[in-house]
PDB file of C-alpha atoms in Angstrom:
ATOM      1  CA  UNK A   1       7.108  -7.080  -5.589  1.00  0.00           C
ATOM      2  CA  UNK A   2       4.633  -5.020  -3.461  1.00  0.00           C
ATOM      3  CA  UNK A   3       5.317  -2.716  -0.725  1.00  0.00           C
ATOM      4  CA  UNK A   4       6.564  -4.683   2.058  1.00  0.00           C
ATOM      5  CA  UNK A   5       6.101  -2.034   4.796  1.00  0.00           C
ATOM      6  CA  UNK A   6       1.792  -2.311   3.637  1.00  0.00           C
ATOM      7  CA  UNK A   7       0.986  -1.324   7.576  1.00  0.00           C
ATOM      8  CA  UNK A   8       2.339   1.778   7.711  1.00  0.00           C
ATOM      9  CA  UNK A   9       0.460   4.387   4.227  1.00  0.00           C
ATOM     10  CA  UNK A  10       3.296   6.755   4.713  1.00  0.00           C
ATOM     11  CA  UNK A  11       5.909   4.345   3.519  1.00  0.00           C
ATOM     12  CA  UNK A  12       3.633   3.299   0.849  1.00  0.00           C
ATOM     13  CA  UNK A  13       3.007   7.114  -0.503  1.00  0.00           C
ATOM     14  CA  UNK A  14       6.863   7.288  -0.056  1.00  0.00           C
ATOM     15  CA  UNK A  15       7.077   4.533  -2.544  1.00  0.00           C
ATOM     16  CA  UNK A  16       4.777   6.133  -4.805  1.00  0.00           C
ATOM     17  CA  UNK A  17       6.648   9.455  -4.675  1.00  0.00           C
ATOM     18  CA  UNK A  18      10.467   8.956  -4.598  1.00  0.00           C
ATOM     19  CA  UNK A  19      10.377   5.932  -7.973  1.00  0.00           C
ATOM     20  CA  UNK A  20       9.861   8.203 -10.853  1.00  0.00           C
ATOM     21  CA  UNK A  21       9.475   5.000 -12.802  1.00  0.00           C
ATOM     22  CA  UNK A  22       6.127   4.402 -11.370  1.00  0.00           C
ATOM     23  CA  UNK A  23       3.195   4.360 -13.463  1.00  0.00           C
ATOM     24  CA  UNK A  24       0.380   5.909 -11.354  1.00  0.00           C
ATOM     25  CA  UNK A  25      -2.789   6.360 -12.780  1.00  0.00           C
ATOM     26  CA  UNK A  26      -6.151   7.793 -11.259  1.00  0.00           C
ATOM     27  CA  UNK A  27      -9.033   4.958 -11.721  1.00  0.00           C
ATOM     28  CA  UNK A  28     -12.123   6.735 -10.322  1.00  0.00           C
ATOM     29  CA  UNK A  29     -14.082   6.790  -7.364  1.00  0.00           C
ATOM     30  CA  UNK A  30     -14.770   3.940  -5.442  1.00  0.00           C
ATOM     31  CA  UNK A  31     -17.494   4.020  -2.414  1.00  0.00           C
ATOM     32  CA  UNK A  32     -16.633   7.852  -1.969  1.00  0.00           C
ATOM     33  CA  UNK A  33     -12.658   7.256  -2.423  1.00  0.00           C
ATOM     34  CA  UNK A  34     -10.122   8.244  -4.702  1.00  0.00           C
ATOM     35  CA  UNK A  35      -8.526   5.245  -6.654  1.00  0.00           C
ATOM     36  CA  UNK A  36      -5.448   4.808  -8.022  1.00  0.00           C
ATOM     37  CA  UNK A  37      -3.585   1.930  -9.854  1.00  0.00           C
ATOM     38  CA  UNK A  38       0.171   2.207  -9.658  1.00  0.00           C
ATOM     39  CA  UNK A  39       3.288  -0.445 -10.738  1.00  0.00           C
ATOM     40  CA  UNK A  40       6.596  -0.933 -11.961  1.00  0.00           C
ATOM     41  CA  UNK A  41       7.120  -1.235 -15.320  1.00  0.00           C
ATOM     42  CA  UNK A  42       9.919  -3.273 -17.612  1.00  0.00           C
ATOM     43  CA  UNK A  43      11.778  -1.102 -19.628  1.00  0.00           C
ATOM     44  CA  UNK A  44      11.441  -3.000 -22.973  1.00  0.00           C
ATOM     45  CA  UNK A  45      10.711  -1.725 -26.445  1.00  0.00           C
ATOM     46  CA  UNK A  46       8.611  -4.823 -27.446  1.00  0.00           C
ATOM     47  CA  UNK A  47       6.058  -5.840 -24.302  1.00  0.00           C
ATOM     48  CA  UNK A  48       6.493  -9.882 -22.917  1.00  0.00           C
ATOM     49  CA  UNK A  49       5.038 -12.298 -20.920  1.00  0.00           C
ATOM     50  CA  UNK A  50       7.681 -11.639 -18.766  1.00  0.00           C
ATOM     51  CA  UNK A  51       6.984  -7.593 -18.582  1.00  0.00           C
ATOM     52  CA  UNK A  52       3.441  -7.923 -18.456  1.00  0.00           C
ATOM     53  CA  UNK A  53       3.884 -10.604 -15.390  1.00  0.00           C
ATOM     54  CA  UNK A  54       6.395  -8.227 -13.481  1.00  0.00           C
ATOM     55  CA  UNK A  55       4.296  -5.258 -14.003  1.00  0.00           C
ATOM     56  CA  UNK A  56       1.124  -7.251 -12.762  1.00  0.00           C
ATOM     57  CA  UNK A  57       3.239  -8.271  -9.458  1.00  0.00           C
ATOM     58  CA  UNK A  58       4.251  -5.142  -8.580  1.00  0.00           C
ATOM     59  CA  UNK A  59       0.238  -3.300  -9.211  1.00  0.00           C
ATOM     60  CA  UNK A  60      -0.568  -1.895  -5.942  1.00  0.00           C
ATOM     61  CA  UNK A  61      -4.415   0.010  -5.462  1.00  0.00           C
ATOM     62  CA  UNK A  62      -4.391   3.248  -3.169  1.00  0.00           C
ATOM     63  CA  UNK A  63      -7.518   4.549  -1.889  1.00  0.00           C
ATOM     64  CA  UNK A  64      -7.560   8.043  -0.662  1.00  0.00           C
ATOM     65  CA  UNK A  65      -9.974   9.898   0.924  1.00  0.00           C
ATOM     66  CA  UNK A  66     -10.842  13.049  -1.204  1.00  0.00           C
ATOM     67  CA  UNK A  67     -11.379  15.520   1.931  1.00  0.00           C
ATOM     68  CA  UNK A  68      -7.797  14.829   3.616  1.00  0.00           C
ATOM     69  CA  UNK A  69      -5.863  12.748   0.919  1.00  0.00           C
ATOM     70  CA  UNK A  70      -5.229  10.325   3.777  1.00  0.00           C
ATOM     71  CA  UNK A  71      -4.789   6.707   2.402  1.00  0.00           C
ATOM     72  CA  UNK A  72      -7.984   4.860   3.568  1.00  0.00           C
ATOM     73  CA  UNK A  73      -6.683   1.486   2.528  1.00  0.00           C
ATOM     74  CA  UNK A  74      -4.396  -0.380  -0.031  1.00  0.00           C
ATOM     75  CA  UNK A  75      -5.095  -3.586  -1.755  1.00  0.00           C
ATOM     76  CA  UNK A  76      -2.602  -5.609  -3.538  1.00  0.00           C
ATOM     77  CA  UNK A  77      -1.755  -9.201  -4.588  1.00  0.00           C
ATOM     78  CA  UNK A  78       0.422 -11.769  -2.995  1.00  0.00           C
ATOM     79  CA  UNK A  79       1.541 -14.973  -4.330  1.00  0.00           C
ATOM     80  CA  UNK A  80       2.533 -18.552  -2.632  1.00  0.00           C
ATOM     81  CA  UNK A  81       6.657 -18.989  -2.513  1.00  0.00           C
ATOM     82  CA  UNK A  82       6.059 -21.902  -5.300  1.00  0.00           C
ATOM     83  CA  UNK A  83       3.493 -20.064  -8.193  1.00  0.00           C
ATOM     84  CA  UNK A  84       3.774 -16.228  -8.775  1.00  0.00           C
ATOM     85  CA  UNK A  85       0.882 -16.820 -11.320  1.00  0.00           C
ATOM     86  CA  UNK A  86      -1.932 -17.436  -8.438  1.00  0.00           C
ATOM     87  CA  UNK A  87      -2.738 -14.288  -6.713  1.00  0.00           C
ATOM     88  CA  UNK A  88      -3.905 -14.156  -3.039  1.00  0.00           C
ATOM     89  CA  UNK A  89      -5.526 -10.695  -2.870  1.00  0.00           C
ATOM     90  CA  UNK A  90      -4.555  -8.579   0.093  1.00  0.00           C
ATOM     91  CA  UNK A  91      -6.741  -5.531   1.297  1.00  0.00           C
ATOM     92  CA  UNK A  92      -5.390  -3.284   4.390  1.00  0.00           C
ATOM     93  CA  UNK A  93      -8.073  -0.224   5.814  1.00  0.00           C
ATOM     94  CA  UNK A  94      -6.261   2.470   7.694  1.00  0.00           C
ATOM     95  CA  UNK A  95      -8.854   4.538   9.640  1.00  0.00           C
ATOM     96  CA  UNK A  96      -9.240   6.828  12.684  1.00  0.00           C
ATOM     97  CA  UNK A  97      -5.790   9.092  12.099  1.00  0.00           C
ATOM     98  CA  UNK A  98      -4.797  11.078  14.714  1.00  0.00           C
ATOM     99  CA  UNK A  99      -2.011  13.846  15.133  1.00  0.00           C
ATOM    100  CA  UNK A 100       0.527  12.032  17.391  1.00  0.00           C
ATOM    101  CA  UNK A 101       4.110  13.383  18.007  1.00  0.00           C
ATOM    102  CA  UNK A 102       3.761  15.680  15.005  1.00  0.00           C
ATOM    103  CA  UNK A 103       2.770  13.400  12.725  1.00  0.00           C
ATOM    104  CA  UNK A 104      -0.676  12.225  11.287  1.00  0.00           C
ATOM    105  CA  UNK A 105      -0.927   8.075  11.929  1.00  0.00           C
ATOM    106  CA  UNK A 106      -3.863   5.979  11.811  1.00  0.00           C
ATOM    107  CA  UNK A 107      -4.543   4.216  15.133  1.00  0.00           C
ATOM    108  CA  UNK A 108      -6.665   1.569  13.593  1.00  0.00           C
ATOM    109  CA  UNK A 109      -4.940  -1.169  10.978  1.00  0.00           C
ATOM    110  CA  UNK A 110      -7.255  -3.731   9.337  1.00  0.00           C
ATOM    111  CA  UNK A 111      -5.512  -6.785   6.806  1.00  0.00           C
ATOM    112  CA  UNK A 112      -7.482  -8.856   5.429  1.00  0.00           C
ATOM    113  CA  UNK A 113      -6.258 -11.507   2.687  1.00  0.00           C
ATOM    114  CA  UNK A 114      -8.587 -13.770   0.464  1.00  0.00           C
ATOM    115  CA  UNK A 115     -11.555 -11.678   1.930  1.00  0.00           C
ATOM    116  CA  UNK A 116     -10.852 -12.572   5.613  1.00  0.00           C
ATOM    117  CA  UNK A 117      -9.749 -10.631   8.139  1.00  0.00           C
ATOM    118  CA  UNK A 118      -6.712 -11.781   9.340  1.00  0.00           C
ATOM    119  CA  UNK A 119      -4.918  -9.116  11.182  1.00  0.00           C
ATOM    120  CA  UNK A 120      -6.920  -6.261  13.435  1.00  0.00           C
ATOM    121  CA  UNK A 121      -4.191  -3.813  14.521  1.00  0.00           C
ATOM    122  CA  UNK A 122      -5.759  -1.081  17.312  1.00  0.00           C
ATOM    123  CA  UNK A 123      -2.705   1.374  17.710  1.00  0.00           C
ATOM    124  CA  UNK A 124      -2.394   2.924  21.447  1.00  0.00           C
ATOM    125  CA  UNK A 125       0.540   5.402  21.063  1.00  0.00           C
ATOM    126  CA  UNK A 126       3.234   6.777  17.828  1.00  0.00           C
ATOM    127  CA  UNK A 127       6.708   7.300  18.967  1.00  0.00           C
ATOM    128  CA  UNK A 128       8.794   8.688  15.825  1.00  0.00           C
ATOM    129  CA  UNK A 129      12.643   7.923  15.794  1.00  0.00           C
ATOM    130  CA  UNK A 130      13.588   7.032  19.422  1.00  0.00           C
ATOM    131  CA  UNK A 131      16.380   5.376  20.416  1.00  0.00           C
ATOM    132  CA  UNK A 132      18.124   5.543  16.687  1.00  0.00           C
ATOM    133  CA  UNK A 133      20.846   8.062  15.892  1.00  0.00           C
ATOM    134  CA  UNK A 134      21.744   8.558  12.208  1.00  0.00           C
ATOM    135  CA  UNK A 135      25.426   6.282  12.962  1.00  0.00           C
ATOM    136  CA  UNK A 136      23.056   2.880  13.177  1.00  0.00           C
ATOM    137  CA  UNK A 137      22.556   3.148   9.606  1.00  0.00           C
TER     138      UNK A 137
END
């Protein structure tokens, strides 16, 4: 129930912005960053096990740096296909943006999951909608 597209911050903030059922809330600073805790919750008058569990699934942290409100990294929970009551914790750094094509993108992707880095993503070039015209969707 987290953000699927986690390498790419726009589509992240996107989430954040466009579901005015999100609960955002600011947490504090964090090693210079802004924190915020945002997820999904249950419509329900009287709060379950089943409301607190779907709200806890869909909790995504968003670190932002204070001087260009760039996402610096995300962290968020993911679960094995057979128990969505153990969480694997999931952190992913975005760092050294640059202006590319007219839009900001970071070239450098870090995922890490249980503490480990597992995926190290250096980004050469940003091409923004090529080769799709509006009649493929």
């Amino acid at each position: 129930m987290t953000d699927p597209a986690w390498c790419s911050p726009v589509l992240v903030l996107e989430r954040f912005l466009t579901n005015t059922a999100t609960v955002v809330s600011f947490v504090g600073t964090d090693d210079g960053l802004a924190h915020f805790s945002a997820y999904q919750p249950v419509p329900s008058e009287t709060p379950t096990a089943s409301t607190s569990l779907v709200q806890h699934l869909s909790q995504i942290e968003l670190y932002l740096d204070p001087k260009t409100f760039l996402p610096a990294k995300i962290s968020f929970n993911t679960h094995p296909d057979n128990n969505v009551l153990v969480d694997l914790p999931v952190l992913v750094e975005f760092s050294n943006y640059q202006r590319v094509n007219g839009i900001t993108a970071p070239m450098h992707i870090k995922r890490y999951m249980n503490g480990t880095l597992a995926l190290d993503i250096q980004v050469e070039n940003v091409t923004v909608n090529s080769g799709l015209s509006s009649t493929s969707f």
